[in-house]
Amino acid sequence: MVRHPVAFKINGQKREAEIDTRTLLIDLIRDTFHFGGAQRCPSIACTGACTVLVNGWPVCSCLTLAVAVNGAQIRTIEGLRCDDGTLHPLQQALVDHCSSQCEYCTAGILMSATALLDTNPRPTREDIRRSLAGNICHCTGYANIIDAVLAAAKTMRATLEAR
């Protein structure tokens, strides 16, 4: 077994480890660094529940080798909360729009939506559909999720304009 040192910034904090070169990013995040929000996908196909942001881009952490993103800025669902401890507008909008049931897919959906809103503060319904194409939800369907992302975008724009 070949071991390799890796270092990341996860949710703004520097983290280091020595890992097997075959270690998946999901295993490093969950088992080594104890961020349990990203869910392991149940098979070799990615459902999007394991989505994290790597340098701002949504990535299926269950399909990504940790060594491949060595040195990256990683953001997990645990890093989405606002600095004052309140829910991020996306999290609050999902609650307000009853957009989750079992919550298995929720972290991945939130991370994919975050990546979208970070680059496109005025998304259309189609933009949101495309950004969530890799996220599978078996419980709710997507109408309320799309409505929630639109509402969060509006809230986030209003907050920026108020500054």
Short mmCIF file of N, CA and C in Angstrom, two decimals:
data_model
loop_
_atom_site.label_atom_id
_atom_site.label_comp_id
_atom_site.label_asym_id
_atom_site.label_seq_id
_atom_site.Cartn_x
_atom_site.Cartn_y
_atom_site.Cartn_z
N MET A 1 0.85 -1.17 0.00
CA MET A 1 0.00 0.00 0.00
C MET A 1 0.90 1.24 0.00
N VAL A 2 0.63 2.12 -0.94
CA VAL A 2 1.39 3.37 -1.05
C VAL A 2 0.63 4.46 -0.31
N ARG A 3 1.31 5.18 0.57
CA ARG A 3 0.70 6.26 1.34
C ARG A 3 1.20 7.59 0.78
N HIS A 4 0.36 8.58 0.89
CA HIS A 4 0.67 9.87 0.30
C HIS A 4 0.17 10.97 1.25
N PRO A 5 1.00 11.97 1.54
CA PRO A 5 0.52 13.07 2.37
C PRO A 5 -0.38 14.00 1.54
N VAL A 6 -1.46 14.43 2.16
CA VAL A 6 -2.37 15.38 1.52
C VAL A 6 -2.69 16.49 2.49
N ALA A 7 -3.01 17.64 1.94
CA ALA A 7 -3.41 18.79 2.75
C ALA A 7 -4.52 19.52 2.00
N PHE A 8 -5.50 19.96 2.75
CA PHE A 8 -6.66 20.65 2.18
C PHE A 8 -7.06 21.77 3.12
N LYS A 9 -7.88 22.66 2.60
CA LYS A 9 -8.64 23.55 3.47
C LYS A 9 -10.07 23.05 3.34
N ILE A 10 -10.61 22.55 4.44
CA ILE A 10 -11.98 22.08 4.45
C ILE A 10 -12.79 23.03 5.31
N ASN A 11 -13.77 23.65 4.69
CA ASN A 11 -14.61 24.64 5.37
C ASN A 11 -13.75 25.70 6.05
N GLY A 12 -12.68 26.08 5.37
CA GLY A 12 -11.81 27.16 5.85
C GLY A 12 -10.72 26.74 6.81
N GLN A 13 -10.71 25.46 7.23
CA GLN A 13 -9.70 24.99 8.18
C GLN A 13 -8.70 24.08 7.49
N LYS A 14 -7.43 24.28 7.78
CA LYS A 14 -6.40 23.44 7.19
C LYS A 14 -6.46 22.04 7.81
N ARG A 15 -6.45 21.04 6.95
CA ARG A 15 -6.48 19.64 7.38
C ARG A 15 -5.40 18.88 6.62
N GLU A 16 -4.71 18.00 7.32
CA GLU A 16 -3.66 17.19 6.70
C GLU A 16 -3.84 15.74 7.11
N ALA A 17 -3.39 14.85 6.24
CA ALA A 17 -3.45 13.42 6.54
C ALA A 17 -2.45 12.69 5.65
N GLU A 18 -2.14 11.48 6.02
CA GLU A 18 -1.37 10.59 5.17
C GLU A 18 -2.31 9.45 4.81
N ILE A 19 -2.56 9.29 3.52
CA ILE A 19 -3.60 8.36 3.08
C ILE A 19 -3.09 7.39 2.03
N ASP A 20 -3.79 6.30 1.90
CA ASP A 20 -3.57 5.36 0.80
C ASP A 20 -3.93 6.11 -0.49
N THR A 21 -3.20 5.92 -1.54
CA THR A 21 -3.46 6.65 -2.78
C THR A 21 -4.81 6.28 -3.40
N ARG A 22 -5.43 5.20 -2.93
CA ARG A 22 -6.74 4.79 -3.44
C ARG A 22 -7.90 5.32 -2.61
N THR A 23 -7.62 6.14 -1.61
CA THR A 23 -8.66 6.67 -0.74
C THR A 23 -9.57 7.62 -1.50
N LEU A 24 -10.86 7.37 -1.39
CA LEU A 24 -11.83 8.27 -2.02
C LEU A 24 -12.03 9.51 -1.15
N LEU A 25 -12.35 10.61 -1.78
CA LEU A 25 -12.56 11.86 -1.07
C LEU A 25 -13.67 11.71 -0.02
N ILE A 26 -14.74 11.00 -0.33
CA ILE A 26 -15.82 10.81 0.64
C ILE A 26 -15.32 10.12 1.91
N ASP A 27 -14.43 9.13 1.75
CA ASP A 27 -13.91 8.42 2.91
C ASP A 27 -12.99 9.32 3.74
N LEU A 28 -12.20 10.13 3.08
CA LEU A 28 -11.34 11.07 3.81
C LEU A 28 -12.19 12.08 4.58
N ILE A 29 -13.18 12.64 3.92
CA ILE A 29 -14.03 13.65 4.56
C ILE A 29 -14.80 13.05 5.74
N ARG A 30 -15.40 11.90 5.53
CA ARG A 30 -16.26 11.31 6.58
C ARG A 30 -15.45 10.61 7.66
N ASP A 31 -14.53 9.73 7.26
CA ASP A 31 -13.88 8.85 8.22
C ASP A 31 -12.65 9.46 8.90
N THR A 32 -11.90 10.27 8.16
CA THR A 32 -10.70 10.87 8.73
C THR A 32 -10.99 12.22 9.38
N PHE A 33 -11.73 13.07 8.67
CA PHE A 33 -11.98 14.42 9.16
C PHE A 33 -13.34 14.58 9.84
N HIS A 34 -14.18 13.56 9.82
CA HIS A 34 -15.44 13.50 10.57
C HIS A 34 -16.47 14.54 10.17
N PHE A 35 -16.55 14.83 8.86
CA PHE A 35 -17.63 15.65 8.33
C PHE A 35 -18.63 14.66 7.72
N GLY A 36 -19.72 14.39 8.42
CA GLY A 36 -20.63 13.32 8.03
C GLY A 36 -21.80 13.73 7.16
N GLY A 37 -21.87 14.97 6.73
CA GLY A 37 -23.02 15.42 5.95
C GLY A 37 -23.11 14.83 4.56
N ALA A 38 -21.99 14.71 3.88
CA ALA A 38 -22.00 14.10 2.54
C ALA A 38 -22.26 12.60 2.71
N GLN A 39 -23.18 12.08 1.95
CA GLN A 39 -23.59 10.68 2.09
C GLN A 39 -22.87 9.80 1.07
N ARG A 40 -22.53 8.61 1.50
CA ARG A 40 -21.96 7.64 0.56
C ARG A 40 -23.05 7.19 -0.39
N CYS A 41 -22.75 7.18 -1.65
CA CYS A 41 -23.71 6.69 -2.64
C CYS A 41 -23.77 5.17 -2.52
N PRO A 42 -24.95 4.59 -2.72
CA PRO A 42 -25.13 3.17 -2.43
C PRO A 42 -24.52 2.20 -3.43
N SER A 43 -24.02 2.67 -4.52
CA SER A 43 -23.43 1.77 -5.52
C SER A 43 -22.33 2.51 -6.26
N ILE A 44 -21.88 1.96 -7.37
CA ILE A 44 -20.81 2.63 -8.11
C ILE A 44 -21.31 3.82 -8.91
N ALA A 45 -22.61 4.01 -8.98
CA ALA A 45 -23.17 5.17 -9.67
C ALA A 45 -23.39 6.28 -8.64
N CYS A 46 -23.06 7.48 -9.00
CA CYS A 46 -23.20 8.60 -8.08
C CYS A 46 -24.64 9.13 -8.11
N THR A 47 -25.25 9.27 -6.94
CA THR A 47 -26.60 9.83 -6.82
C THR A 47 -26.55 11.32 -6.53
N GLY A 48 -25.36 11.85 -6.28
CA GLY A 48 -25.21 13.26 -5.94
C GLY A 48 -25.27 13.53 -4.46
N ALA A 49 -25.62 12.54 -3.65
CA ALA A 49 -25.71 12.74 -2.20
C ALA A 49 -24.35 13.00 -1.57
N CYS A 50 -23.29 12.65 -2.30
CA CYS A 50 -21.92 12.82 -1.82
C CYS A 50 -21.28 14.12 -2.32
N THR A 51 -22.06 14.99 -2.94
CA THR A 51 -21.51 16.19 -3.56
C THR A 51 -20.91 17.15 -2.53
N VAL A 52 -19.69 17.57 -2.82
CA VAL A 52 -19.01 18.62 -2.08
C VAL A 52 -18.46 19.60 -3.11
N LEU A 53 -18.05 20.77 -2.65
CA LEU A 53 -17.45 21.73 -3.57
C LEU A 53 -15.94 21.64 -3.46
N VAL A 54 -15.29 21.52 -4.59
CA VAL A 54 -13.83 21.51 -4.68
C VAL A 54 -13.45 22.73 -5.50
N ASN A 55 -12.81 23.69 -4.85
CA ASN A 55 -12.48 24.97 -5.48
C ASN A 55 -13.71 25.59 -6.13
N GLY A 56 -14.86 25.45 -5.45
CA GLY A 56 -16.09 26.07 -5.90
C GLY A 56 -16.94 25.25 -6.85
N TRP A 57 -16.45 24.11 -7.29
CA TRP A 57 -17.17 23.29 -8.26
C TRP A 57 -17.73 22.05 -7.59
N PRO A 58 -18.97 21.67 -7.93
CA PRO A 58 -19.55 20.46 -7.35
C PRO A 58 -18.86 19.21 -7.87
N VAL A 59 -18.51 18.32 -6.96
CA VAL A 59 -17.78 17.10 -7.28
C VAL A 59 -18.42 15.94 -6.53
N CYS A 60 -18.57 14.80 -7.21
CA CYS A 60 -19.02 13.58 -6.53
C CYS A 60 -17.84 13.02 -5.76
N SER A 61 -17.87 13.19 -4.46
CA SER A 61 -16.73 12.77 -3.65
C SER A 61 -16.60 11.25 -3.57
N CYS A 62 -17.67 10.52 -3.94
CA CYS A 62 -17.59 9.06 -3.92
C CYS A 62 -16.89 8.51 -5.17
N LEU A 63 -16.62 9.37 -6.13
CA LEU A 63 -15.94 8.96 -7.36
C LEU A 63 -14.59 9.64 -7.54
N THR A 64 -14.18 10.45 -6.56
CA THR A 64 -12.97 11.26 -6.67
C THR A 64 -11.91 10.76 -5.70
N LEU A 65 -10.74 10.50 -6.23
CA LEU A 65 -9.62 10.15 -5.35
C LEU A 65 -9.17 11.39 -4.59
N ALA A 66 -8.94 11.23 -3.31
CA ALA A 66 -8.53 12.36 -2.47
C ALA A 66 -7.21 12.95 -2.95
N VAL A 67 -6.28 12.11 -3.40
CA VAL A 67 -4.98 12.63 -3.86
C VAL A 67 -5.15 13.51 -5.09
N ALA A 68 -6.22 13.31 -5.86
CA ALA A 68 -6.44 14.09 -7.08
C ALA A 68 -6.80 15.53 -6.79
N VAL A 69 -7.27 15.81 -5.59
CA VAL A 69 -7.65 17.17 -5.23
C VAL A 69 -6.79 17.72 -4.09
N ASN A 70 -5.61 17.13 -3.91
CA ASN A 70 -4.67 17.59 -2.90
C ASN A 70 -4.42 19.09 -3.07
N GLY A 71 -4.48 19.82 -1.98
CA GLY A 71 -4.24 21.25 -2.01
C GLY A 71 -5.47 22.09 -2.29
N ALA A 72 -6.60 21.46 -2.51
CA ALA A 72 -7.82 22.17 -2.88
C ALA A 72 -8.52 22.79 -1.68
N GLN A 73 -9.42 23.72 -2.00
CA GLN A 73 -10.37 24.27 -1.03
C GLN A 73 -11.62 23.40 -1.14
N ILE A 74 -12.00 22.76 -0.06
CA ILE A 74 -13.16 21.88 -0.07
C ILE A 74 -14.21 22.47 0.85
N ARG A 75 -15.44 22.46 0.38
CA ARG A 75 -16.55 22.93 1.21
C ARG A 75 -17.59 21.83 1.28
N THR A 76 -17.93 21.47 2.49
CA THR A 76 -18.95 20.46 2.72
C THR A 76 -20.20 21.15 3.25
N ILE A 77 -21.26 20.38 3.40
CA ILE A 77 -22.51 20.94 3.93
C ILE A 77 -22.30 21.57 5.30
N GLU A 78 -21.36 21.05 6.07
CA GLU A 78 -21.09 21.62 7.40
C GLU A 78 -20.55 23.04 7.30
N GLY A 79 -19.96 23.38 6.18
CA GLY A 79 -19.42 24.72 5.97
C GLY A 79 -20.40 25.69 5.34
N LEU A 80 -21.66 25.27 5.19
CA LEU A 80 -22.65 26.13 4.53
C LEU A 80 -23.31 27.11 5.49
N ARG A 81 -23.41 26.74 6.73
CA ARG A 81 -24.05 27.62 7.72
C ARG A 81 -23.40 28.99 7.73
N CYS A 82 -24.20 30.01 8.03
CA CYS A 82 -23.68 31.37 8.12
C CYS A 82 -22.77 31.51 9.33
N ASP A 83 -21.89 32.51 9.29
CA ASP A 83 -20.93 32.73 10.37
C ASP A 83 -21.61 32.94 11.73
N ASP A 84 -22.81 33.51 11.72
CA ASP A 84 -23.50 33.76 12.99
C ASP A 84 -24.28 32.54 13.49
N GLY A 85 -24.14 31.40 12.79
CA GLY A 85 -24.77 30.16 13.22
C GLY A 85 -26.16 29.93 12.64
N THR A 86 -26.70 30.93 11.95
CA THR A 86 -28.01 30.77 11.33
C THR A 86 -27.89 29.94 10.06
N LEU A 87 -29.02 29.45 9.61
CA LEU A 87 -29.03 28.68 8.38
C LEU A 87 -28.70 29.57 7.18
N HIS A 88 -27.98 29.00 6.23
CA HIS A 88 -27.73 29.67 4.96
C HIS A 88 -29.09 29.87 4.28
N PRO A 89 -29.25 30.91 3.47
CA PRO A 89 -30.53 31.13 2.79
C PRO A 89 -31.03 29.91 2.01
N LEU A 90 -30.12 29.13 1.43
CA LEU A 90 -30.55 27.92 0.74
C LEU A 90 -31.12 26.89 1.71
N GLN A 91 -30.47 26.72 2.84
CA GLN A 91 -30.98 25.78 3.84
C GLN A 91 -32.36 26.22 4.33
N GLN A 92 -32.48 27.51 4.63
CA GLN A 92 -33.75 28.03 5.12
C GLN A 92 -34.84 27.89 4.07
N ALA A 93 -34.51 28.15 2.82
CA ALA A 93 -35.50 28.03 1.74
C ALA A 93 -35.98 26.59 1.57
N LEU A 94 -35.07 25.62 1.70
CA LEU A 94 -35.50 24.22 1.61
C LEU A 94 -36.46 23.87 2.74
N VAL A 95 -36.23 24.40 3.93
CA VAL A 95 -37.14 24.19 5.05
C VAL A 95 -38.49 24.87 4.74
N ASP A 96 -38.42 26.13 4.33
CA ASP A 96 -39.65 26.90 4.08
C ASP A 96 -40.52 26.30 2.98
N HIS A 97 -39.89 25.66 2.01
CA HIS A 97 -40.63 25.09 0.88
C HIS A 97 -40.87 23.59 1.01
N CYS A 98 -40.66 23.06 2.21
CA CYS A 98 -40.88 21.62 2.46
C CYS A 98 -40.23 20.79 1.35
N SER A 99 -38.95 21.04 1.13
CA SER A 99 -38.25 20.47 -0.01
C SER A 99 -37.45 19.21 0.29
N SER A 100 -37.60 18.65 1.47
CA SER A 100 -36.90 17.39 1.74
C SER A 100 -37.75 16.53 2.66
N GLN A 101 -37.56 15.23 2.54
CA GLN A 101 -38.26 14.30 3.41
C GLN A 101 -37.24 13.46 4.17
N CYS A 102 -36.62 12.52 3.48
CA CYS A 102 -35.69 11.63 4.20
C CYS A 102 -34.34 12.30 4.42
N GLU A 103 -34.05 13.34 3.67
CA GLU A 103 -32.85 14.17 3.77
C GLU A 103 -31.57 13.50 3.30
N TYR A 104 -31.65 12.30 2.74
CA TYR A 104 -30.46 11.62 2.24
C TYR A 104 -29.77 12.46 1.16
N CYS A 105 -30.54 13.03 0.26
CA CYS A 105 -29.98 13.76 -0.88
C CYS A 105 -29.74 15.24 -0.59
N THR A 106 -30.25 15.73 0.53
CA THR A 106 -30.30 17.18 0.78
C THR A 106 -28.94 17.86 0.76
N ALA A 107 -27.94 17.27 1.40
CA ALA A 107 -26.61 17.90 1.43
C ALA A 107 -26.06 18.08 0.02
N GLY A 108 -26.20 17.06 -0.81
CA GLY A 108 -25.70 17.15 -2.18
C GLY A 108 -26.45 18.19 -2.99
N ILE A 109 -27.77 18.24 -2.81
CA ILE A 109 -28.57 19.25 -3.51
C ILE A 109 -28.15 20.65 -3.08
N LEU A 110 -27.97 20.84 -1.79
CA LEU A 110 -27.55 22.16 -1.28
C LEU A 110 -26.19 22.56 -1.84
N MET A 111 -25.27 21.62 -1.94
CA MET A 111 -23.94 21.97 -2.43
C MET A 111 -23.98 22.28 -3.93
N SER A 112 -24.75 21.53 -4.70
CA SER A 112 -24.89 21.82 -6.13
C SER A 112 -25.56 23.18 -6.33
N ALA A 113 -26.59 23.46 -5.54
CA ALA A 113 -27.28 24.75 -5.64
C ALA A 113 -26.37 25.90 -5.21
N THR A 114 -25.54 25.66 -4.21
CA THR A 114 -24.58 26.69 -3.78
C THR A 114 -23.63 27.04 -4.91
N ALA A 115 -23.10 26.02 -5.57
CA ALA A 115 -22.19 26.27 -6.70
C ALA A 115 -22.89 27.09 -7.77
N LEU A 116 -24.15 26.78 -8.04
CA LEU A 116 -24.90 27.55 -9.04
C LEU A 116 -25.05 29.00 -8.62
N LEU A 117 -25.53 29.24 -7.40
CA LEU A 117 -25.79 30.61 -6.97
C LEU A 117 -24.52 31.42 -6.76
N ASP A 118 -23.41 30.75 -6.50
CA ASP A 118 -22.13 31.46 -6.39
C ASP A 118 -21.70 32.03 -7.73
N THR A 119 -22.14 31.42 -8.82
CA THR A 119 -21.74 31.89 -10.16
C THR A 119 -22.88 32.54 -10.92
N ASN A 120 -24.13 32.31 -10.49
CA ASN A 120 -25.29 32.82 -11.20
C ASN A 120 -26.35 33.25 -10.18
N PRO A 121 -26.34 34.51 -9.76
CA PRO A 121 -27.28 34.95 -8.73
C PRO A 121 -28.73 35.09 -9.23
N ARG A 122 -28.94 34.98 -10.54
CA ARG A 122 -30.29 35.10 -11.11
C ARG A 122 -30.61 33.89 -11.99
N PRO A 123 -30.63 32.70 -11.40
CA PRO A 123 -30.86 31.51 -12.22
C PRO A 123 -32.32 31.40 -12.67
N THR A 124 -32.49 30.77 -13.80
CA THR A 124 -33.83 30.42 -14.27
C THR A 124 -34.16 29.03 -13.74
N ARG A 125 -35.40 28.62 -13.90
CA ARG A 125 -35.78 27.26 -13.51
C ARG A 125 -34.93 26.24 -14.28
N GLU A 126 -34.69 26.52 -15.54
CA GLU A 126 -33.88 25.60 -16.36
C GLU A 126 -32.43 25.55 -15.86
N ASP A 127 -31.87 26.70 -15.48
CA ASP A 127 -30.52 26.72 -14.91
C ASP A 127 -30.45 25.82 -13.68
N ILE A 128 -31.46 25.91 -12.83
CA ILE A 128 -31.48 25.10 -11.61
C ILE A 128 -31.63 23.62 -11.96
N ARG A 129 -32.52 23.31 -12.88
CA ARG A 129 -32.68 21.91 -13.31
C ARG A 129 -31.35 21.34 -13.78
N ARG A 130 -30.64 22.11 -14.61
CA ARG A 130 -29.35 21.63 -15.12
C ARG A 130 -28.34 21.45 -13.99
N SER A 131 -28.31 22.39 -13.05
CA SER A 131 -27.32 22.31 -11.97
C SER A 131 -27.60 21.14 -11.04
N LEU A 132 -28.84 20.71 -10.97
CA LEU A 132 -29.22 19.60 -10.09
C LEU A 132 -29.34 18.27 -10.83
N ALA A 133 -28.94 18.25 -12.08
CA ALA A 133 -29.09 17.05 -12.90
C ALA A 133 -28.37 15.84 -12.30
N GLY A 134 -27.31 16.05 -11.56
CA GLY A 134 -26.56 14.94 -10.96
C GLY A 134 -27.04 14.56 -9.57
N ASN A 135 -28.11 15.19 -9.10
CA ASN A 135 -28.64 14.93 -7.77
C ASN A 135 -29.98 14.22 -7.90
N ILE A 136 -30.06 13.04 -7.33
CA ILE A 136 -31.28 12.24 -7.42
C ILE A 136 -32.03 12.29 -6.10
N CYS A 137 -33.30 12.66 -6.17
CA CYS A 137 -34.19 12.66 -5.01
C CYS A 137 -35.35 11.73 -5.32
N HIS A 138 -35.55 10.72 -4.49
CA HIS A 138 -36.64 9.77 -4.69
C HIS A 138 -37.89 10.14 -3.91
N CYS A 139 -37.79 11.08 -2.97
CA CYS A 139 -38.90 11.35 -2.08
C CYS A 139 -39.82 12.48 -2.54
N THR A 140 -39.24 13.61 -2.93
CA THR A 140 -40.05 14.81 -3.08
C THR A 140 -40.32 15.23 -4.51
N GLY A 141 -39.57 14.75 -5.45
CA GLY A 141 -39.64 15.37 -6.76
C GLY A 141 -38.84 16.65 -6.69
N TYR A 142 -38.91 17.44 -7.70
CA TYR A 142 -38.00 18.58 -7.77
C TYR A 142 -38.69 19.93 -7.77
N ALA A 143 -40.00 19.99 -7.90
CA ALA A 143 -40.68 21.28 -8.00
C ALA A 143 -40.40 22.16 -6.78
N ASN A 144 -40.57 21.61 -5.57
CA ASN A 144 -40.34 22.41 -4.36
C ASN A 144 -38.87 22.76 -4.20
N ILE A 145 -37.99 21.88 -4.63
CA ILE A 145 -36.55 22.16 -4.55
C ILE A 145 -36.21 23.33 -5.45
N ILE A 146 -36.72 23.32 -6.68
CA ILE A 146 -36.46 24.42 -7.62
C ILE A 146 -37.04 25.72 -7.08
N ASP A 147 -38.26 25.66 -6.54
CA ASP A 147 -38.86 26.86 -5.94
C ASP A 147 -38.00 27.39 -4.79
N ALA A 148 -37.46 26.47 -3.99
CA ALA A 148 -36.62 26.88 -2.87
C ALA A 148 -35.34 27.56 -3.35
N VAL A 149 -34.72 27.03 -4.38
CA VAL A 149 -33.49 27.64 -4.90
C VAL A 149 -33.79 29.04 -5.46
N LEU A 150 -34.91 29.18 -6.16
CA LEU A 150 -35.30 30.50 -6.67
C LEU A 150 -35.52 31.48 -5.52
N ALA A 151 -36.19 31.02 -4.45
CA ALA A 151 -36.43 31.88 -3.29
C ALA A 151 -35.13 32.27 -2.60
N ALA A 152 -34.22 31.32 -2.47
CA ALA A 152 -32.92 31.60 -1.85
C ALA A 152 -32.14 32.62 -2.68
N ALA A 153 -32.18 32.46 -3.99
CA ALA A 153 -31.47 33.40 -4.86
C ALA A 153 -32.01 34.82 -4.64
N LYS A 154 -33.33 34.94 -4.53
CA LYS A 154 -33.94 36.25 -4.30
C LYS A 154 -33.50 36.82 -2.96
N THR A 155 -33.50 35.99 -1.92
CA THR A 155 -33.07 36.43 -0.59
C THR A 155 -31.61 36.86 -0.60
N MET A 156 -30.78 36.08 -1.26
CA MET A 156 -29.34 36.38 -1.31
C MET A 156 -29.09 37.68 -2.08
N ARG A 157 -29.82 37.90 -3.16
CA ARG A 157 -29.67 39.15 -3.91
C ARG A 157 -30.10 40.33 -3.06
N ALA A 158 -31.20 40.20 -2.34
CA ALA A 158 -31.70 41.29 -1.50
C ALA A 158 -30.69 41.62 -0.40
N THR A 159 -30.05 40.59 0.16
CA THR A 159 -29.04 40.82 1.20
C THR A 159 -27.85 41.57 0.63
N LEU A 160 -27.41 41.18 -0.56
CA LEU A 160 -26.28 41.87 -1.19
C LEU A 160 -26.62 43.31 -1.54
N GLU A 161 -27.83 43.54 -2.03
CA GLU A 161 -28.25 44.90 -2.40
C GLU A 161 -28.39 45.80 -1.18
N ALA A 162 -28.73 45.21 -0.03
CA ALA A 162 -28.90 45.99 1.20
C ALA A 162 -27.56 46.44 1.79
N ARG A 163 -26.49 45.80 1.38
CA ARG A 163 -25.17 46.15 1.93
C ARG A 163 -24.66 47.42 1.37
#
